[in-house]
mmCIF file of C-alpha atoms in Angstrom:
data_model
loop_
_atom_site.group_PDB
_atom_site.id
_atom_site.type_symbol
_atom_site.label_atom_id
_atom_site.label_comp_id
_atom_site.label_asym_id
_atom_site.label_seq_id
_atom_site.Cartn_x
_atom_site.Cartn_y
_atom_site.Cartn_z
ATOM 1 C CA UNK A 22 -50.136 66.087 31.392
ATOM 2 C CA UNK A 23 -53.280 68.654 32.982
ATOM 3 C CA UNK A 24 -52.089 65.329 35.449
ATOM 4 C CA UNK A 25 -49.014 65.694 35.079
ATOM 5 C CA UNK A 26 -48.058 68.884 35.865
ATOM 6 C CA UNK A 27 -48.879 68.600 39.364
ATOM 7 C CA UNK A 28 -47.224 65.555 40.233
ATOM 8 C CA UNK A 29 -44.591 67.856 39.086
ATOM 9 C CA UNK A 30 -45.077 70.539 40.818
ATOM 10 C CA UNK A 31 -44.954 68.509 43.987
ATOM 11 C CA UNK A 32 -42.570 67.913 43.042
ATOM 12 C CA UNK A 33 -39.797 70.740 42.361
ATOM 13 C CA UNK A 34 -41.289 72.823 45.690
ATOM 14 C CA UNK A 35 -39.645 70.429 47.104
ATOM 15 C CA UNK A 36 -37.204 70.094 45.669
ATOM 16 C CA UNK A 37 -36.029 74.215 46.541
ATOM 17 C CA UNK A 38 -36.629 73.330 50.220
ATOM 18 C CA UNK A 39 -34.264 70.554 49.839
ATOM 19 C CA UNK A 40 -31.736 72.634 48.383
ATOM 20 C CA UNK A 41 -31.670 75.717 50.006
ATOM 21 C CA UNK A 42 -31.940 73.039 53.732
ATOM 22 C CA UNK A 43 -29.158 71.552 52.452
ATOM 23 C CA UNK A 44 -27.230 74.519 51.588
ATOM 24 C CA UNK A 45 -27.343 76.047 55.201
ATOM 25 C CA UNK A 46 -26.448 72.315 56.242
ATOM 26 C CA UNK A 47 -22.730 73.044 55.932
ATOM 27 C CA UNK A 48 -22.262 70.227 53.322
ATOM 28 C CA UNK A 49 -20.394 71.948 50.966
ATOM 29 C CA UNK A 50 -17.475 74.740 50.630
ATOM 30 C CA UNK A 51 -18.421 78.505 49.659
ATOM 31 C CA UNK A 52 -18.939 77.272 46.577
ATOM 32 C CA UNK A 53 -21.086 73.796 47.393
ATOM 33 C CA UNK A 54 -22.697 76.144 49.388
ATOM 34 C CA UNK A 55 -23.259 78.882 46.458
ATOM 35 C CA UNK A 56 -24.119 76.760 44.074
ATOM 36 C CA UNK A 57 -26.833 74.957 46.528
ATOM 37 C CA UNK A 58 -29.137 78.221 46.575
ATOM 38 C CA UNK A 59 -29.238 78.818 43.323
ATOM 39 C CA UNK A 60 -29.899 75.066 41.737
ATOM 40 C CA UNK A 61 -32.611 76.007 44.862
ATOM 41 C CA UNK A 62 -33.508 79.315 43.349
ATOM 42 C CA UNK A 63 -34.004 77.207 39.792
ATOM 43 C CA UNK A 64 -36.327 74.322 41.489
ATOM 44 C CA UNK A 65 -38.953 77.559 42.281
ATOM 45 C CA UNK A 66 -38.507 79.136 38.763
ATOM 46 C CA UNK A 67 -39.785 76.151 37.577
ATOM 47 C CA UNK A 68 -42.080 75.704 39.703
ATOM 48 C CA UNK A 69 -43.621 79.034 38.487
ATOM 49 C CA UNK A 70 -43.551 78.388 35.143
ATOM 50 C CA UNK A 71 -45.416 74.600 35.364
ATOM 51 C CA UNK A 72 -47.325 76.740 38.075
ATOM 52 C CA UNK A 73 -48.288 78.542 34.402
ATOM 53 C CA UNK A 74 -48.398 76.061 32.564
ATOM 54 C CA UNK A 75 -51.049 73.982 35.169
ATOM 55 C CA UNK A 76 -52.733 77.694 34.306
ATOM 56 C CA UNK A 77 -53.815 77.471 31.176
ATOM 57 C CA UNK A 78 -55.120 73.831 30.856
ATOM 58 C CA UNK A 79 -58.449 72.177 31.905
ATOM 59 C CA UNK A 80 -58.644 71.706 35.039
ATOM 60 C CA UNK A 81 -56.607 68.105 35.906
ATOM 61 C CA UNK A 82 -59.519 65.266 37.048
ATOM 62 C CA UNK A 83 -59.296 64.192 40.491
ATOM 63 C CA UNK A 84 -55.438 62.727 41.355
ATOM 64 C CA UNK A 85 -55.872 63.825 45.066
ATOM 65 C CA UNK A 86 -54.478 60.223 45.800
ATOM 66 C CA UNK A 87 -51.464 60.744 43.006
ATOM 67 C CA UNK A 88 -50.762 63.987 44.091
ATOM 68 C CA UNK A 89 -50.208 62.695 48.621
ATOM 69 C CA UNK A 90 -48.705 59.547 47.050
ATOM 70 C CA UNK A 91 -46.112 62.175 45.819
ATOM 71 C CA UNK A 92 -45.778 63.616 48.623
ATOM 72 C CA UNK A 93 -44.969 61.605 50.400
ATOM 73 C CA UNK A 94 -41.938 60.047 47.705
ATOM 74 C CA UNK A 95 -41.064 63.229 48.747
ATOM 75 C CA UNK A 96 -40.301 63.430 51.926
ATOM 76 C CA UNK A 97 -39.046 60.696 52.228
ATOM 77 C CA UNK A 98 -36.504 62.446 49.869
ATOM 78 C CA UNK A 99 -35.606 63.823 52.207
ATOM 79 C CA UNK A 100 -34.992 61.394 55.336
ATOM 80 C CA UNK A 101 -31.132 60.392 56.178
ATOM 81 C CA UNK A 102 -27.775 62.523 55.961
ATOM 82 C CA UNK A 103 -26.682 65.498 53.453
ATOM 83 C CA UNK A 104 -24.862 63.467 51.961
ATOM 84 C CA UNK A 105 -27.975 60.182 50.992
ATOM 85 C CA UNK A 106 -29.942 63.056 50.466
ATOM 86 C CA UNK A 107 -27.814 64.636 47.613
ATOM 87 C CA UNK A 108 -27.627 61.139 46.906
ATOM 88 C CA UNK A 109 -31.562 60.376 46.231
ATOM 89 C CA UNK A 110 -32.012 63.809 44.537
ATOM 90 C CA UNK A 111 -28.846 62.918 41.765
ATOM 91 C CA UNK A 112 -31.018 59.448 41.123
ATOM 92 C CA UNK A 113 -33.684 61.558 40.934
ATOM 93 C CA UNK A 114 -32.683 64.369 39.274
ATOM 94 C CA UNK A 115 -30.551 62.519 36.441
ATOM 95 C CA UNK A 116 -34.339 60.756 35.590
ATOM 96 C CA UNK A 117 -37.256 63.735 35.456
ATOM 97 C CA UNK A 118 -33.997 64.157 32.566
ATOM 98 C CA UNK A 119 -34.601 60.454 31.075
ATOM 99 C CA UNK A 120 -38.827 60.907 31.653
ATOM 100 C CA UNK A 121 -38.330 64.779 29.899
ATOM 101 C CA UNK A 122 -36.277 63.896 27.052
ATOM 102 C CA UNK A 123 -38.146 60.986 25.790
ATOM 103 C CA UNK A 124 -42.306 63.292 26.407
ATOM 104 C CA UNK A 125 -40.322 66.122 24.207
ATOM 105 C CA UNK A 126 -38.355 64.092 21.569
ATOM 106 C CA UNK A 127 -39.958 64.787 17.541
ATOM 107 C CA UNK A 128 -42.985 63.491 16.734
ATOM 108 C CA UNK A 129 -45.398 62.968 20.236
ATOM 109 C CA UNK A 130 -47.593 65.562 20.947
ATOM 110 C CA UNK A 131 -45.505 67.954 23.600
ATOM 111 C CA UNK A 132 -42.255 67.779 20.794
ATOM 112 C CA UNK A 133 -45.833 69.973 19.164
ATOM 113 C CA UNK A 134 -46.029 72.780 20.676
ATOM 114 C CA UNK A 135 -43.498 75.086 21.190
ATOM 115 C CA UNK A 136 -44.379 77.340 24.696
ATOM 116 C CA UNK A 137 -45.126 73.356 26.477
ATOM 117 C CA UNK A 138 -41.646 72.105 24.571
ATOM 118 C CA UNK A 139 -39.082 76.098 26.123
ATOM 119 C CA UNK A 140 -40.216 75.635 28.868
ATOM 120 C CA UNK A 141 -39.713 71.803 29.334
ATOM 121 C CA UNK A 142 -36.332 72.025 27.783
ATOM 122 C CA UNK A 143 -35.417 74.668 30.086
ATOM 123 C CA UNK A 144 -36.199 72.141 33.398
ATOM 124 C CA UNK A 145 -34.488 69.175 32.018
ATOM 125 C CA UNK A 146 -30.764 71.744 30.863
ATOM 126 C CA UNK A 147 -31.652 72.883 34.131
ATOM 127 C CA UNK A 148 -32.154 69.718 35.930
ATOM 128 C CA UNK A 149 -29.392 67.685 33.782
ATOM 129 C CA UNK A 150 -26.844 70.727 35.814
ATOM 130 C CA UNK A 151 -28.489 69.291 39.184
ATOM 131 C CA UNK A 152 -27.371 66.364 38.357
ATOM 132 C CA UNK A 153 -23.813 68.100 37.522
ATOM 133 C CA UNK A 154 -22.953 69.096 40.494
ATOM 134 C CA UNK A 155 -25.087 66.350 43.578
ATOM 135 C CA UNK A 156 -22.913 63.671 42.309
ATOM 136 C CA UNK A 157 -20.133 66.084 42.471
ATOM 137 C CA UNK A 158 -20.815 66.338 46.449
ATOM 138 C CA UNK A 159 -21.862 62.936 46.645
ATOM 139 C CA UNK A 160 -19.460 60.648 44.639
ATOM 140 C CA UNK A 161 -16.091 63.101 47.384
ATOM 141 C CA UNK A 162 -18.312 61.541 50.459
ATOM 142 C CA UNK A 163 -19.518 58.879 49.481
ATOM 143 C CA UNK A 164 -19.039 54.900 48.041
ATOM 144 C CA UNK A 165 -20.394 53.802 45.427
ATOM 145 C CA UNK A 166 -21.541 50.789 45.947
ATOM 146 C CA UNK A 167 -23.722 52.163 48.959
ATOM 147 C CA UNK A 168 -24.363 55.232 46.048
ATOM 148 C CA UNK A 169 -25.709 52.975 43.718
ATOM 149 C CA UNK A 170 -27.671 50.942 46.244
ATOM 150 C CA UNK A 171 -29.886 54.622 47.594
ATOM 151 C CA UNK A 172 -29.881 55.324 43.519
ATOM 152 C CA UNK A 173 -31.745 52.393 42.925
ATOM 153 C CA UNK A 174 -34.173 52.486 45.532
ATOM 154 C CA UNK A 175 -35.380 56.352 44.134
ATOM 155 C CA UNK A 176 -35.543 55.558 40.541
ATOM 156 C CA UNK A 177 -37.313 52.497 41.265
ATOM 157 C CA UNK A 178 -39.809 54.015 43.841
ATOM 158 C CA UNK A 179 -40.118 56.281 40.647
ATOM 159 C CA UNK A 180 -41.326 54.335 38.740
ATOM 160 C CA UNK A 181 -43.614 52.830 41.006
ATOM 161 C CA UNK A 182 -45.142 56.473 41.501
ATOM 162 C CA UNK A 183 -45.541 56.849 37.939
ATOM 163 C CA UNK A 184 -47.784 54.482 36.832
ATOM 164 C CA UNK A 185 -49.887 55.303 38.742
ATOM 165 C CA UNK A 186 -50.341 58.069 36.035
ATOM 166 C CA UNK A 187 -49.974 54.921 33.037
ATOM 167 C CA UNK A 188 -53.144 56.538 31.317
ATOM 168 C CA UNK A 189 -52.261 60.335 31.162
ATOM 169 C CA UNK A 190 -48.268 59.751 29.902
ATOM 170 C CA UNK A 191 -49.492 56.424 27.703
ATOM 171 C CA UNK A 192 -52.035 59.888 26.097
ATOM 172 C CA UNK A 193 -48.448 61.928 25.551
ATOM 173 C CA UNK A 194 -46.792 59.172 23.257
ATOM 174 C CA UNK A 195 -44.926 57.794 26.312
ATOM 175 C CA UNK A 196 -45.798 53.883 27.136
ATOM 176 C CA UNK A 197 -46.195 53.956 30.931
ATOM 177 C CA UNK A 198 -44.457 49.909 30.730
ATOM 178 C CA UNK A 199 -41.204 51.823 30.231
ATOM 179 C CA UNK A 200 -41.274 53.170 33.566
ATOM 180 C CA UNK A 201 -40.270 49.812 35.072
ATOM 181 C CA UNK A 202 -37.902 49.034 32.694
ATOM 182 C CA UNK A 203 -35.815 51.794 31.899
ATOM 183 C CA UNK A 204 -36.168 54.607 34.656
ATOM 184 C CA UNK A 205 -35.248 52.286 37.957
ATOM 185 C CA UNK A 206 -31.330 51.579 35.920
ATOM 186 C CA UNK A 207 -28.780 53.644 37.875
ATOM 187 C CA UNK A 208 -27.361 54.863 33.998
ATOM 188 C CA UNK A 209 -23.668 53.692 34.296
ATOM 189 C CA UNK A 210 -21.225 56.368 35.933
ATOM 190 C CA UNK A 211 -23.850 58.063 37.439
ATOM 191 C CA UNK A 212 -21.747 58.067 41.456
ATOM 192 C CA UNK A 213 -18.690 58.545 40.025
#
């Protein structure tokens, strides 16, 4: 867990900045802007929750390389126009929901810890709400085939990133081989 949390924290920080920027971009109506700002606030809360979890764990092994790859991945999410950025975030957040559900399934080491489980379930619930909002914004503005292509690329890149932490996932009763197979698939109807 100590190895994975810095990667998750890097993602939450990047997401908070991205949603704040998208709210200022004029991509949405007044209600959409308010929702994007709320998401930016939730991402900052997630960042704080992850930091609090990290404070209670032993220092992670040197994960400089993994954090560097993670930062590069998150910078890639921010390139291009606003719609494609939102499409990437939709794909990423849906993948995060899937990862968290697998990490928290009954019988895993994390499911036995009520504090960690509570925090990660809150993050998963919020991320599911982010998926609903962002997919609504992108589906109204781009064709499904383009969005799926963008989403597949993001989820495949995420799988490659997370494979770097395969041993940490395995220690949490999470088969790292699953990352490449399942994570790269876009859920049916994500962009409909």
